[in-house]
Amino acid sequence: RGIQGVRLNLNERKTIVIIEHEENISSNFKGTVIDIETIGEFMNQYPDSRRYKDIQLVIFGFINRYALHILCAKGMTEIDELREGADKIIASLEKPFYAFNTDFERSVLFYELGKEINFDGELQETRESKRKVVRDLDIPNYDDPFYDRGLWCMNAWYNGEFDNAIAHNRACLLKERDILLKRGSRAPNELLFVK
């Protein structure tokens, strides 16, 4: 039920190119928390979606009231297949959508999938680090090998340490679910999408 009836056969080839991780988890909220892991450089000279234009999706994860589900590309050539899988999954997920930093998720998905995905809930109250929020709300680390350091996850993915990268995304999803349950969300800021 994690993908609500949509089953994707992402591993048709003999070589596994997309690693899937799924856990049945019961959570008491409506909608879906989405968290992605990426590679690439920020373009900080832009105040709009172009800041994220050169960033590529390498892990797509979500948690809802039924399950936690993660898809991880096993290399650069598998990123297209991950995009295709993420696009199909997003269409099947229960709304509202939440993310810790909706500008990041919305912008990366805009460039990677070629369309705007509407997020209803921003989990950060202001520009704040997830590490600080987790500490302030007394949320566990959930075995995150990188302790909320996304750059370390990017480096692990580049080095083929997919288990650690997936463990980080899993921890992010659980932490973000707990943030949502403990203090709720706010409306995302306006974001200008520029091709």
mmCIF file of C-alpha atoms in Angstrom:
data_model
loop_
_atom_site.group_PDB
_atom_site.id
_atom_site.type_symbol
_atom_site.label_atom_id
_atom_site.label_comp_id
_atom_site.label_asym_id
_atom_site.label_seq_id
_atom_site.Cartn_x
_atom_site.Cartn_y
_atom_site.Cartn_z
ATOM 1 C CA ARG A 1 0.000 0.000 0.000
ATOM 2 C CA GLY A 2 2.971 2.310 0.147
ATOM 3 C CA ILE A 3 2.508 3.211 -3.503
ATOM 4 C CA GLN A 4 -1.262 2.670 -3.277
ATOM 5 C CA GLY A 5 -1.661 -0.057 -5.845
ATOM 6 C CA VAL A 6 1.020 1.042 -8.324
ATOM 7 C CA ARG A 7 3.738 -1.572 -8.692
ATOM 8 C CA LEU A 8 6.723 -0.592 -10.717
ATOM 9 C CA ASN A 9 8.911 -3.183 -12.340
ATOM 10 C CA LEU A 10 12.088 -1.138 -12.236
ATOM 11 C CA ASN A 11 14.427 -4.130 -12.245
ATOM 12 C CA GLU A 12 13.540 -5.839 -15.507
ATOM 13 C CA ARG A 13 17.157 -6.087 -16.614
ATOM 14 C CA LYS A 14 19.371 -8.821 -15.220
ATOM 15 C CA THR A 15 21.595 -6.254 -13.530
ATOM 16 C CA ILE A 16 19.896 -4.410 -10.716
ATOM 17 C CA VAL A 17 20.065 -0.725 -11.583
ATOM 18 C CA ILE A 18 17.620 0.658 -9.028
ATOM 19 C CA ILE A 19 17.829 -0.420 -5.413
ATOM 20 C CA GLU A 20 14.451 -0.480 -3.692
ATOM 21 C CA HIS A 21 13.996 -0.317 0.069
ATOM 22 C CA GLU A 22 10.516 -0.598 1.572
ATOM 23 C CA GLU A 23 9.256 -0.901 5.138
ATOM 24 C CA ASN A 24 5.719 -1.192 6.363
ATOM 25 C CA ILE A 25 5.348 1.637 8.855
ATOM 26 C CA SER A 26 2.225 2.929 10.528
ATOM 27 C CA SER A 27 2.241 6.717 10.825
ATOM 28 C CA ASN A 28 -0.552 8.964 12.029
ATOM 29 C CA PHE A 29 -0.730 11.683 9.377
ATOM 30 C CA LYS A 30 -2.524 12.318 6.112
ATOM 31 C CA GLY A 31 -0.452 12.784 2.992
ATOM 32 C CA THR A 32 3.160 12.050 2.078
ATOM 33 C CA VAL A 33 6.561 13.315 3.176
ATOM 34 C CA ILE A 34 9.023 13.328 0.261
ATOM 35 C CA ASP A 35 12.793 13.521 0.679
ATOM 36 C CA ILE A 36 15.368 13.279 -2.093
ATOM 37 C CA GLU A 37 19.132 12.903 -2.245
ATOM 38 C CA THR A 38 21.032 14.521 -5.059
ATOM 39 C CA ILE A 39 24.389 15.218 -6.645
ATOM 40 C CA GLY A 40 25.564 18.422 -8.271
ATOM 41 C CA GLU A 41 26.371 22.028 -7.505
ATOM 42 C CA PHE A 42 24.071 24.821 -6.371
ATOM 43 C CA MET A 43 23.928 27.913 -8.575
ATOM 44 C CA ASN A 44 23.603 30.438 -5.737
ATOM 45 C CA GLN A 45 23.619 33.444 -8.048
ATOM 46 C CA TYR A 46 19.921 32.754 -8.795
ATOM 47 C CA PRO A 47 17.084 33.580 -6.349
ATOM 48 C CA ASP A 48 14.642 31.220 -8.079
ATOM 49 C CA SER A 49 14.403 27.586 -9.164
ATOM 50 C CA ARG A 50 17.550 27.931 -11.310
ATOM 51 C CA ARG A 51 19.600 27.658 -8.108
ATOM 52 C CA TYR A 52 18.934 23.891 -8.382
ATOM 53 C CA LYS A 53 19.117 23.487 -12.183
ATOM 54 C CA ASP A 54 22.412 21.530 -12.189
ATOM 55 C CA ILE A 55 21.391 19.121 -9.432
ATOM 56 C CA GLN A 56 20.461 15.527 -10.286
ATOM 57 C CA LEU A 57 18.173 13.158 -8.421
ATOM 58 C CA VAL A 58 19.940 9.979 -7.233
ATOM 59 C CA ILE A 59 17.594 8.844 -4.412
ATOM 60 C CA PHE A 60 13.834 9.339 -4.179
ATOM 61 C CA GLY A 61 12.175 8.507 -0.862
ATOM 62 C CA PHE A 62 8.752 8.945 0.669
ATOM 63 C CA ILE A 63 6.877 8.037 3.826
ATOM 64 C CA ASN A 64 3.123 8.017 4.301
ATOM 65 C CA ARG A 65 0.744 6.461 6.796
ATOM 66 C CA TYR A 66 1.419 2.963 5.414
ATOM 67 C CA ALA A 67 5.042 2.658 4.390
ATOM 68 C CA LEU A 68 8.472 4.085 3.861
ATOM 69 C CA HIS A 69 9.792 3.551 0.334
ATOM 70 C CA ILE A 70 13.143 4.480 -1.222
ATOM 71 C CA LEU A 71 14.481 4.152 -4.769
ATOM 72 C CA CYS A 72 18.226 4.576 -5.326
ATOM 73 C CA ALA A 73 20.012 4.721 -8.688
ATOM 74 C CA LYS A 74 23.125 2.511 -8.744
ATOM 75 C CA GLY A 75 25.130 4.869 -10.923
ATOM 76 C CA MET A 76 24.997 7.792 -13.314
ATOM 77 C CA THR A 77 23.533 5.795 -16.195
ATOM 78 C CA GLU A 78 20.612 4.678 -14.008
ATOM 79 C CA ILE A 79 19.434 8.201 -13.139
ATOM 80 C CA ASP A 80 17.013 8.270 -16.105
ATOM 81 C CA GLU A 81 15.330 5.115 -14.841
ATOM 82 C CA LEU A 82 15.088 6.609 -11.357
ATOM 83 C CA ARG A 83 13.433 9.732 -12.790
ATOM 84 C CA GLU A 84 10.894 7.572 -14.606
ATOM 85 C CA GLY A 85 10.133 5.585 -11.463
ATOM 86 C CA ALA A 86 9.836 8.702 -9.291
ATOM 87 C CA ASP A 87 7.477 10.319 -11.799
ATOM 88 C CA LYS A 88 5.157 7.281 -11.756
ATOM 89 C CA ILE A 89 5.225 7.039 -7.977
ATOM 90 C CA ILE A 90 4.494 10.730 -7.381
ATOM 91 C CA ALA A 91 1.345 10.451 -9.495
ATOM 92 C CA SER A 92 0.058 7.719 -7.149
ATOM 93 C CA LEU A 93 0.881 9.285 -3.778
ATOM 94 C CA GLU A 94 -1.661 10.674 -1.339
ATOM 95 C CA LYS A 95 -1.634 14.443 -0.925
ATOM 96 C CA PRO A 96 -0.850 16.774 0.772
ATOM 97 C CA PHE A 97 2.893 16.596 0.083
ATOM 98 C CA TYR A 98 5.419 17.728 2.700
ATOM 99 C CA ALA A 99 9.173 18.351 2.601
ATOM 100 C CA PHE A 100 11.678 19.866 4.972
ATOM 101 C CA ASN A 101 12.832 22.361 2.323
ATOM 102 C CA THR A 102 10.147 22.552 -0.348
ATOM 103 C CA ASP A 103 12.168 24.937 -2.548
ATOM 104 C CA PHE A 104 14.782 22.193 -2.920
ATOM 105 C CA GLU A 105 12.379 19.310 -3.626
ATOM 106 C CA ARG A 106 10.106 21.355 -5.908
ATOM 107 C CA SER A 107 13.003 22.805 -7.925
ATOM 108 C CA VAL A 108 14.968 19.579 -8.353
ATOM 109 C CA LEU A 109 11.814 17.685 -9.355
ATOM 110 C CA PHE A 110 10.890 20.519 -11.739
ATOM 111 C CA TYR A 111 14.136 20.107 -13.666
ATOM 112 C CA GLU A 112 14.392 16.330 -13.327
ATOM 113 C CA LEU A 113 10.760 15.483 -14.204
ATOM 114 C CA GLY A 114 9.903 18.471 -16.378
ATOM 115 C CA LYS A 115 6.874 19.602 -14.360
ATOM 116 C CA GLU A 116 5.881 21.476 -11.243
ATOM 117 C CA ILE A 117 4.957 19.293 -8.257
ATOM 118 C CA ASN A 118 2.809 21.096 -5.698
ATOM 119 C CA PHE A 119 3.906 20.773 -2.065
ATOM 120 C CA ASP A 120 1.454 21.902 0.589
ATOM 121 C CA GLY A 121 3.599 21.762 3.711
ATOM 122 C CA GLU A 122 7.043 23.153 4.554
ATOM 123 C CA LEU A 123 8.550 21.473 7.625
ATOM 124 C CA GLN A 124 11.108 24.148 8.474
ATOM 125 C CA GLU A 125 9.675 27.177 10.269
ATOM 126 C CA THR A 126 12.423 29.499 9.046
ATOM 127 C CA ARG A 127 15.731 28.929 7.315
ATOM 128 C CA GLU A 128 16.981 26.363 9.839
ATOM 129 C CA SER A 129 19.064 23.212 9.785
ATOM 130 C CA LYS A 130 17.381 19.867 10.155
ATOM 131 C CA ARG A 131 20.060 18.876 12.663
ATOM 132 C CA LYS A 132 19.032 21.760 14.969
ATOM 133 C CA VAL A 133 15.315 20.985 14.644
ATOM 134 C CA VAL A 134 15.916 17.296 15.382
ATOM 135 C CA ARG A 135 17.940 18.211 18.469
ATOM 136 C CA ASP A 136 15.425 20.827 19.694
ATOM 137 C CA LEU A 137 12.465 18.448 19.270
ATOM 138 C CA ASP A 138 14.368 15.504 20.805
ATOM 139 C CA ILE A 139 13.961 13.348 17.694
ATOM 140 C CA PRO A 140 16.219 10.266 17.429
ATOM 141 C CA ASN A 141 18.982 9.970 14.819
ATOM 142 C CA TYR A 142 17.353 6.814 13.337
ATOM 143 C CA ASP A 143 20.783 5.321 12.532
ATOM 144 C CA ASP A 144 21.679 8.112 10.113
ATOM 145 C CA PRO A 145 25.355 7.419 9.320
ATOM 146 C CA PHE A 146 25.843 11.085 8.355
ATOM 147 C CA TYR A 147 23.951 12.845 11.178
ATOM 148 C CA ASP A 148 21.958 15.101 8.820
ATOM 149 C CA ARG A 149 24.910 15.992 6.585
ATOM 150 C CA GLY A 150 23.617 15.748 3.027
ATOM 151 C CA LEU A 151 27.055 16.394 1.501
ATOM 152 C CA TRP A 152 28.354 13.219 3.151
ATOM 153 C CA CYS A 153 25.452 11.309 1.579
ATOM 154 C CA MET A 154 26.331 12.711 -1.850
ATOM 155 C CA ASN A 155 29.944 11.601 -1.418
ATOM 156 C CA ALA A 156 28.841 8.139 -0.255
ATOM 157 C CA TRP A 157 26.625 7.747 -3.338
ATOM 158 C CA TYR A 158 29.506 8.772 -5.630
ATOM 159 C CA ASN A 159 31.697 6.153 -3.908
ATOM 160 C CA GLY A 160 29.125 3.380 -4.392
ATOM 161 C CA GLU A 161 28.210 3.250 -0.695
ATOM 162 C CA PHE A 162 24.532 2.867 -1.529
ATOM 163 C CA ASP A 163 23.569 1.208 1.782
ATOM 164 C CA ASN A 164 24.789 4.257 3.716
ATOM 165 C CA ALA A 165 23.107 6.677 1.301
ATOM 166 C CA ILE A 166 19.815 4.780 1.638
ATOM 167 C CA ALA A 167 20.201 4.678 5.449
ATOM 168 C CA HIS A 168 20.606 8.460 5.420
ATOM 169 C CA ASN A 169 17.476 8.953 3.288
ATOM 170 C CA ARG A 170 15.528 6.563 5.541
ATOM 171 C CA ALA A 171 16.582 8.542 8.616
ATOM 172 C CA CYS A 172 15.646 11.831 6.922
ATOM 173 C CA LEU A 173 12.166 10.518 6.144
ATOM 174 C CA LEU A 174 11.599 9.336 9.722
ATOM 175 C CA LYS A 175 12.929 12.591 11.173
ATOM 176 C CA GLU A 176 10.753 14.664 8.855
ATOM 177 C CA ARG A 177 7.698 12.584 9.742
ATOM 178 C CA ASP A 178 8.436 13.248 13.418
ATOM 179 C CA ILE A 179 8.861 16.984 12.771
ATOM 180 C CA LEU A 180 5.467 16.997 11.047
ATOM 181 C CA LEU A 181 3.826 15.113 13.924
ATOM 182 C CA LYS A 182 5.477 17.195 16.672
ATOM 183 C CA ARG A 183 5.078 20.719 15.316
ATOM 184 C CA GLY A 184 3.170 20.590 12.034
ATOM 185 C CA SER A 185 3.984 22.458 8.845
ATOM 186 C CA ARG A 186 3.513 25.840 7.237
ATOM 187 C CA ALA A 187 2.633 26.948 3.706
ATOM 188 C CA PRO A 188 5.693 26.921 1.424
ATOM 189 C CA ASN A 189 7.181 30.202 0.239
ATOM 190 C CA GLU A 190 6.400 31.372 -3.259
ATOM 191 C CA LEU A 191 8.874 29.956 -5.764
ATOM 192 C CA LEU A 192 9.502 31.249 -9.270
ATOM 193 C CA PHE A 193 10.063 28.368 -11.709
ATOM 194 C CA VAL A 194 12.363 29.303 -14.590
ATOM 195 C CA LYS A 195 13.221 26.923 -17.432
#
